[in-house]
Amino acid sequence: MQPSSWDIFCAVIDNYGDIGVSWRLARQLAHDHDQRVRLWVDDLQSFAHIAPGLDAGRARQRYQSVEVCHWPASEWPMDTQPADVVIEAFGCPLPDSYLAAMAARSRRPVWFNLEYLSAEDWVEDCHDMASPHPQLPLVKHFFFPGFTRRTGGLLCERTLLEERVAWQADAAVQVAFWQGCGVPPQRQAGELRISVFSYETTAFDSWLPLLAAADRPVRLLVPRGKALSEVARVFGQPLPEPGTFWTRGNLTVHTLPLTDQAGYDRLLWSCDLNLVRGEDSFVRAQWAARPFLWHIYPQEEDAHLVKLEAFLTRYERELPQEAAHALTAAMQAWNNGVSMEGAWPALLSALPVLADHARHWPQTVLAHGDLAARLVQSARIRLQ
Ligand code: TRH
């Protein structure tokens, strides 16, 4: 079958999740499915933080098999022909003139709104729902990522899990990785390595002193950003430069730069526990097959806590009760910004059981295919 053309539109609202997901999807459509992909992004500067090879000053460029285009705030380029498949990421409104051009095509594009990820049950009912445009002869379909067969699935590159298994079995590549981060490759006896990419939370106030006073050596790997600001706040220190480190008792905190997404994956694959957030790093922590704590993106009226519970209900279904309790308590404490004193020791004891569960989880959720494969399949059916 001929490759189709795709236009993905991404408006960067805050943080890196919108562009992180859109970029990952764009690359996967191009690499794994041989599709012709244009990615329209309104903020190339933010994008460049997680794609260091991108030239944020260039309005159009070919980057990793994707045509990356700046999405101008005004003056939509009128000569742009809409693609066969159009994706608005997270409900970002498309330019009126682009919509008109979509409607004017003899074969109307297939149009998806890629939604935010949730493990809640209602997602199955809303996935794939059609929404006709009120004026134009166009129909938009809602595409909901999710954890079940009746949702859109999760983004995972075709060969990712094999690459991860090979990486985790290869001591030499891990030594080189740690050296590249400025972190000693050899662990002290009993040492735990934890990556920390979370939002601000007062849970840091109790957690860091606990780690400093513990018997077991802990190294935190903290990319520059909100979590690092929290560590600096608790330590009463100015924000450090990437590559520097602090030591407090048995705790060492290493500051890392932001890397590209592949580099961040390798950090997740190399740690014993990962603190992740939002949407994309949360999914990547699952593919890392290591235990993780999820700092969910806070929403009004605590809607995020319902989402957290829905995920935990699914994730903990096959877990022994004690480990499930420990994981729930730690995630709740972290997300509610309360003391980690009760939850942390129980989580530490549960780590071996959680690690075993984390190894099997990816196969469970990917059993019905990944998100890009389901999206391509859905587009193909509609393009016929
Ligand atoms: O940055 P986030 O907090 O994004 C959030 C969420 O997506 C949230 O749902 C959304 O509403 C909000 O943005 C607007 O967390 P997330 O989703 O994990 O995205 C981070 C991206 O950054 C992810 O693609 C991984 C990437 N990343 C790197 O590429 N390199 C790095 O060094 C790090 C730390 C992250």
XYZ file of C-alpha atoms and ligand atoms in Angstrom:
419
model
C 0.000 0.000 0.000
C 1.194 3.543 -0.861
C 2.353 5.610 2.130
C -0.097 8.303 3.141
C 0.762 11.874 4.008
C 0.142 13.048 7.568
C -0.049 16.506 9.135
C 0.324 16.557 12.919
C -0.451 19.840 14.674
C 0.992 20.543 18.106
C 0.485 23.634 20.258
C 2.917 23.684 23.162
C 0.877 24.603 26.242
C 3.425 24.073 28.972
C 6.156 21.610 29.838
C 7.276 19.057 27.262
C 4.409 16.575 27.137
C 2.468 17.948 24.156
C 5.516 18.136 21.951
C 7.014 14.989 23.488
C 4.019 12.893 22.446
C 3.583 14.586 19.045
C 7.239 14.216 18.156
C 7.345 10.600 19.208
C 4.242 9.818 17.159
C 5.586 11.694 14.119
C 8.861 9.771 14.186
C 7.162 6.467 14.715
C 4.784 6.979 11.790
C 7.769 7.798 9.578
C 10.171 5.101 10.834
C 7.938 2.167 11.700
C 5.165 2.731 9.148
C 6.922 4.519 6.250
C 4.399 7.353 6.257
C 5.175 10.865 4.985
C 4.876 13.098 8.037
C 4.809 16.847 8.579
C 4.837 18.083 12.169
C 3.522 21.622 12.740
C 4.741 23.075 16.042
C 4.000 26.569 17.331
C 7.046 26.713 19.625
C 10.257 25.336 18.152
C 12.332 26.706 21.043
C 10.617 24.416 23.564
C 10.785 21.551 21.097
C 14.568 22.013 20.727
C 15.041 21.288 24.454
C 14.147 17.647 23.855
C 15.439 17.540 20.246
C 18.884 19.150 20.567
C 19.708 18.688 16.848
C 16.732 20.777 15.743
C 17.377 24.301 14.431
C 14.726 26.369 16.239
C 15.385 29.296 13.874
C 14.337 27.423 10.721
C 10.692 27.470 9.706
C 10.990 24.195 7.754
C 13.494 21.397 8.093
C 13.802 17.670 7.590
C 14.706 16.139 10.919
C 14.885 12.403 11.617
C 12.700 11.580 8.574
C 9.988 14.070 9.582
C 9.349 17.464 7.977
C 9.270 19.780 10.980
C 7.446 23.065 10.261
C 6.915 26.123 12.352
C 3.174 26.708 12.869
C 2.888 30.487 12.626
C 0.540 32.313 15.007
C -0.977 34.228 12.109
C -0.758 34.083 8.318
C -1.177 30.376 7.686
C 0.863 29.447 4.548
C -1.990 29.380 2.014
C -0.093 27.239 -0.480
C -0.043 24.316 1.968
C -2.105 21.370 0.770
C -3.670 19.361 3.608
C -2.395 15.826 4.082
C -4.393 12.590 3.708
C -4.513 12.243 7.487
C -4.668 15.192 9.869
C -4.031 14.981 13.599
C -4.675 17.735 16.057
C -2.794 16.856 19.200
C -4.771 17.395 22.391
C -7.549 19.425 20.797
C -5.415 22.290 19.476
C -7.708 24.204 17.081
C -6.657 23.988 13.417
C -6.274 27.188 11.351
C -9.578 28.142 9.639
C -7.958 28.333 6.217
C -6.455 24.863 6.675
C -9.897 23.495 7.614
C -11.379 25.134 4.527
C -8.657 23.540 2.398
C -9.415 20.150 3.990
C -13.082 20.559 3.086
C -12.167 21.565 -0.476
C -10.179 18.366 -1.150
C -11.959 15.909 -3.454
C -11.122 13.123 -1.029
C -11.565 14.619 2.444
C -8.706 13.958 4.871
C -9.153 11.578 7.749
C -9.143 13.801 10.819
C -8.237 12.711 14.355
C -8.038 14.514 17.640
C -5.358 12.724 19.648
C -6.518 12.933 23.257
C -4.712 12.781 26.600
C -4.003 9.404 28.145
C -6.205 8.049 30.894
C -6.763 4.572 32.339
C -10.377 5.393 33.260
C -13.155 3.103 31.967
C -15.105 5.819 30.106
C -12.249 6.113 27.613
C -13.437 2.923 25.883
C -16.828 4.531 25.199
C -15.371 7.747 23.801
C -12.520 6.285 21.755
C -13.197 6.562 18.022
C -16.290 8.732 18.493
C -17.155 10.938 15.514
C -17.764 14.657 15.748
C -19.069 16.314 12.554
C -17.871 19.870 11.943
C -20.796 22.286 12.504
C -20.380 24.039 9.119
C -17.937 22.149 6.920
C -18.330 18.668 5.420
C -15.673 17.232 7.713
C -15.778 14.672 10.507
C -13.288 14.531 13.330
C -12.665 11.285 15.234
C -11.496 11.171 18.818
C -8.502 8.938 19.308
C -7.944 8.073 22.956
C -4.707 6.434 24.076
C -5.342 3.771 26.670
C -4.511 0.464 28.274
C -7.121 -1.815 26.730
C -8.028 -3.363 23.384
C -10.967 -0.954 22.939
C -8.798 2.176 23.208
C -6.032 3.598 21.021
C -3.202 1.906 22.939
C 0.128 3.427 23.950
C 3.035 4.795 21.933
C 5.861 2.276 21.721
C 8.352 2.006 18.889
C 8.455 -1.348 17.095
C 11.914 -2.429 18.274
C 12.031 -0.549 21.572
C 11.524 -3.445 23.957
C 14.206 -5.541 22.250
C 16.617 -2.605 22.396
C 15.869 -2.115 26.050
C 16.409 -5.795 26.896
C 19.750 -5.773 25.040
C 20.826 -2.567 26.789
C 19.968 -3.832 30.247
C 21.938 -7.032 29.592
C 25.039 -5.176 28.389
C 27.307 -4.077 31.232
C 29.732 -2.235 28.904
C 27.124 0.118 27.402
C 25.890 0.924 30.886
C 29.395 1.791 32.081
C 29.777 4.115 29.084
C 26.366 5.631 29.778
C 27.145 6.441 33.423
C 30.537 7.842 32.494
C 28.819 10.092 29.942
C 26.554 11.369 32.731
C 29.527 12.078 35.012
C 28.327 9.394 37.444
C 30.603 6.614 38.777
C 29.716 3.454 36.829
C 30.389 1.075 39.731
C 27.753 1.005 42.450
C 28.549 0.938 46.153
C 27.162 -2.078 48.042
C 23.353 -1.840 48.153
C 23.311 1.434 46.232
C 20.035 2.548 44.676
C 19.886 4.772 41.579
C 16.757 6.831 41.126
C 15.917 9.204 38.273
C 13.728 12.145 39.245
C 11.624 13.992 36.653
C 8.627 15.269 38.585
C 6.753 18.500 39.259
C 7.074 20.558 42.416
C 5.817 18.756 45.523
C 6.378 19.186 49.252
C 6.974 15.420 49.379
C 10.603 16.341 48.607
C 10.861 17.994 52.051
C 10.550 14.683 53.910
C 11.962 12.388 51.246
C 15.425 13.941 50.786
C 16.290 13.904 54.532
C 15.078 10.286 54.696
C 17.452 9.323 51.892
C 20.335 11.256 53.447
C 19.885 9.499 56.796
C 19.286 5.986 55.408
C 21.732 3.042 55.719
C 21.590 2.429 52.011
C 23.485 4.725 49.619
C 21.217 6.485 47.135
C 22.108 8.407 43.984
C 19.463 10.681 42.520
C 19.780 11.551 38.829
C 17.908 14.774 38.279
C 17.531 16.424 34.865
C 17.388 20.219 34.931
C 13.876 21.513 35.580
C 11.177 21.521 38.248
C 12.426 18.563 40.281
C 15.934 19.991 40.424
C 14.534 23.316 41.647
C 12.790 21.391 44.416
C 15.995 19.671 45.489
C 17.803 23.027 45.494
C 14.964 24.526 47.564
C 15.111 21.767 50.192
C 18.918 22.000 50.343
C 18.742 25.810 50.490
C 21.129 26.049 47.525
C 21.104 27.958 44.223
C 20.239 25.948 41.101
C 23.362 24.020 40.070
C 24.762 23.574 36.579
C 24.351 20.196 34.821
C 27.245 17.901 35.678
C 27.588 19.050 39.290
C 26.533 17.068 42.351
C 25.619 17.466 46.025
C 26.211 15.014 48.849
C 24.159 14.864 52.045
C 24.884 11.858 54.295
C 24.238 8.727 52.243
C 22.548 10.686 49.469
C 24.244 12.022 46.326
C 22.292 14.153 43.862
C 23.619 14.448 40.291
C 22.396 17.204 37.993
C 21.854 16.150 34.393
C 21.105 18.187 31.279
C 17.909 17.538 29.325
C 18.747 15.101 26.536
C 16.831 13.862 23.528
C 14.101 11.293 24.118
C 16.373 8.349 23.346
C 18.876 9.578 25.927
C 16.137 9.924 28.519
C 14.981 6.357 27.792
C 18.474 5.135 28.569
C 18.416 6.920 31.901
C 15.113 5.209 32.756
C 16.502 1.835 31.655
C 19.562 2.306 33.887
C 17.870 3.187 37.193
C 16.324 1.002 39.911
C 13.378 3.347 40.366
C 12.118 6.205 38.202
C 10.063 9.196 39.265
C 8.201 10.324 36.189
C 5.347 12.682 35.393
C 2.734 13.877 32.913
C 2.071 11.488 30.074
C 5.047 10.553 27.958
C 7.684 9.938 30.636
C 5.017 7.965 32.530
C 4.645 5.634 29.539
C 8.399 5.419 28.968
C 8.915 4.357 32.587
C 6.612 1.419 31.872
C 8.687 0.378 28.849
C 11.824 0.650 31.015
C 10.498 -2.352 32.968
C 11.612 -0.861 36.262
C 9.483 0.250 39.241
C 8.297 3.854 39.038
C 6.343 6.536 40.866
C 4.049 8.677 38.729
C 3.640 12.360 39.481
C 0.463 12.997 37.554
C -0.201 16.393 35.925
C -2.354 18.268 38.487
C -5.873 19.180 37.363
C -8.683 21.259 38.790
C -10.896 19.697 41.452
C -8.354 16.900 41.895
C -9.536 15.184 38.702
C -5.987 13.851 38.369
C -6.340 11.778 41.539
C -9.224 9.868 39.948
C -6.977 9.171 36.964
C -4.184 8.034 39.252
C -6.514 5.615 41.009
C -7.782 4.255 37.688
C -4.228 3.531 36.592
C -3.260 1.929 39.886
C -6.336 -0.316 39.760
C -5.163 -1.673 36.416
C -1.460 -1.781 37.207
C -1.859 -3.503 40.570
C -4.312 -6.199 39.444
C -1.624 -8.894 39.332
C 0.470 -7.565 42.225
C 0.593 -9.194 45.672
C -1.439 -7.125 48.132
C 1.466 -5.884 50.229
C 3.396 -4.550 47.241
C 0.235 -2.979 45.822
C -0.429 -1.181 49.106
C 3.138 0.053 49.260
C 2.999 1.391 45.705
C -0.365 3.088 46.188
C 0.728 4.705 49.445
C 3.947 6.043 47.895
C 2.196 7.428 44.807
C -0.508 9.038 46.925
C 2.008 10.622 49.282
C 4.038 11.945 46.366
C 1.017 13.353 44.549
C -0.597 14.816 47.657
C 2.665 16.378 48.797
C 2.551 14.710 52.205
C 5.357 13.131 54.192
C 7.060 10.099 52.618
C 8.141 8.824 56.053
C 5.511 6.094 56.252
C 5.365 5.157 52.585
C 9.073 5.087 51.683
C 10.307 2.143 53.827
C 7.393 -0.012 52.624
C 8.122 0.914 49.011
C 11.788 -0.014 49.455
C 10.816 -3.431 50.833
C 8.437 -3.967 47.909
C 10.991 -3.017 45.216
C 12.016 -6.589 44.246
C 8.367 -7.622 43.777
C 7.617 -4.392 41.897
C 10.663 -4.950 39.689
C 9.412 -8.400 38.768
C 5.965 -7.020 37.950
C 7.471 -4.176 35.904
C 9.293 -6.730 33.718
C 6.051 -8.403 32.668
C 3.803 -5.354 32.407
C 4.829 -4.112 28.907
C 3.712 -7.363 27.228
C 0.354 -7.141 29.002
C -0.436 -3.638 27.762
C 1.015 -4.054 24.290
C -0.798 -7.324 23.577
C -3.261 -5.590 21.230
C -0.761 -3.372 19.404
C 0.764 0.030 20.000
C -0.844 3.400 19.383
C 0.808 4.242 16.050
C -0.116 0.833 14.603
C -3.747 1.261 15.697
C -3.846 4.788 14.312
C -2.437 3.717 10.936
C -4.932 0.871 10.803
C -7.828 3.193 11.633
C -6.695 5.745 9.016
C -6.321 3.022 6.356
C -9.853 1.772 6.883
C -11.217 5.311 6.551
C -9.088 6.155 3.520
C -10.350 3.150 1.529
O 6.583 17.705 30.515
P 5.411 17.033 31.065
O 5.033 17.443 32.397
O 4.197 17.197 30.110
C 2.876 17.435 30.539
C 1.968 16.296 30.365
O 2.034 15.752 29.084
C 0.557 16.718 30.657
O -0.326 15.657 30.461
C 0.201 17.851 29.755
O -1.064 18.286 30.004
C 1.179 18.948 29.996
O 2.483 18.491 29.731
C 0.890 20.117 29.120
O 5.696 15.455 31.132
P 5.788 14.341 29.991
O 4.451 14.074 29.397
O 6.462 13.219 30.611
O 6.708 14.941 28.862
C 8.084 15.109 29.023
C 8.799 14.853 27.709
O 10.140 15.265 27.816
C 8.827 13.377 27.328
O 8.611 13.238 25.928
C 10.237 12.950 27.649
C 10.986 14.215 27.341
N 12.311 14.337 27.945
C 13.419 14.307 27.112
O 13.275 14.143 25.880
N 14.653 14.470 27.660
C 14.862 14.601 28.991
O 16.017 14.717 29.440
C 13.706 14.572 29.849
C 13.895 14.685 31.332
C 12.456 14.458 29.289
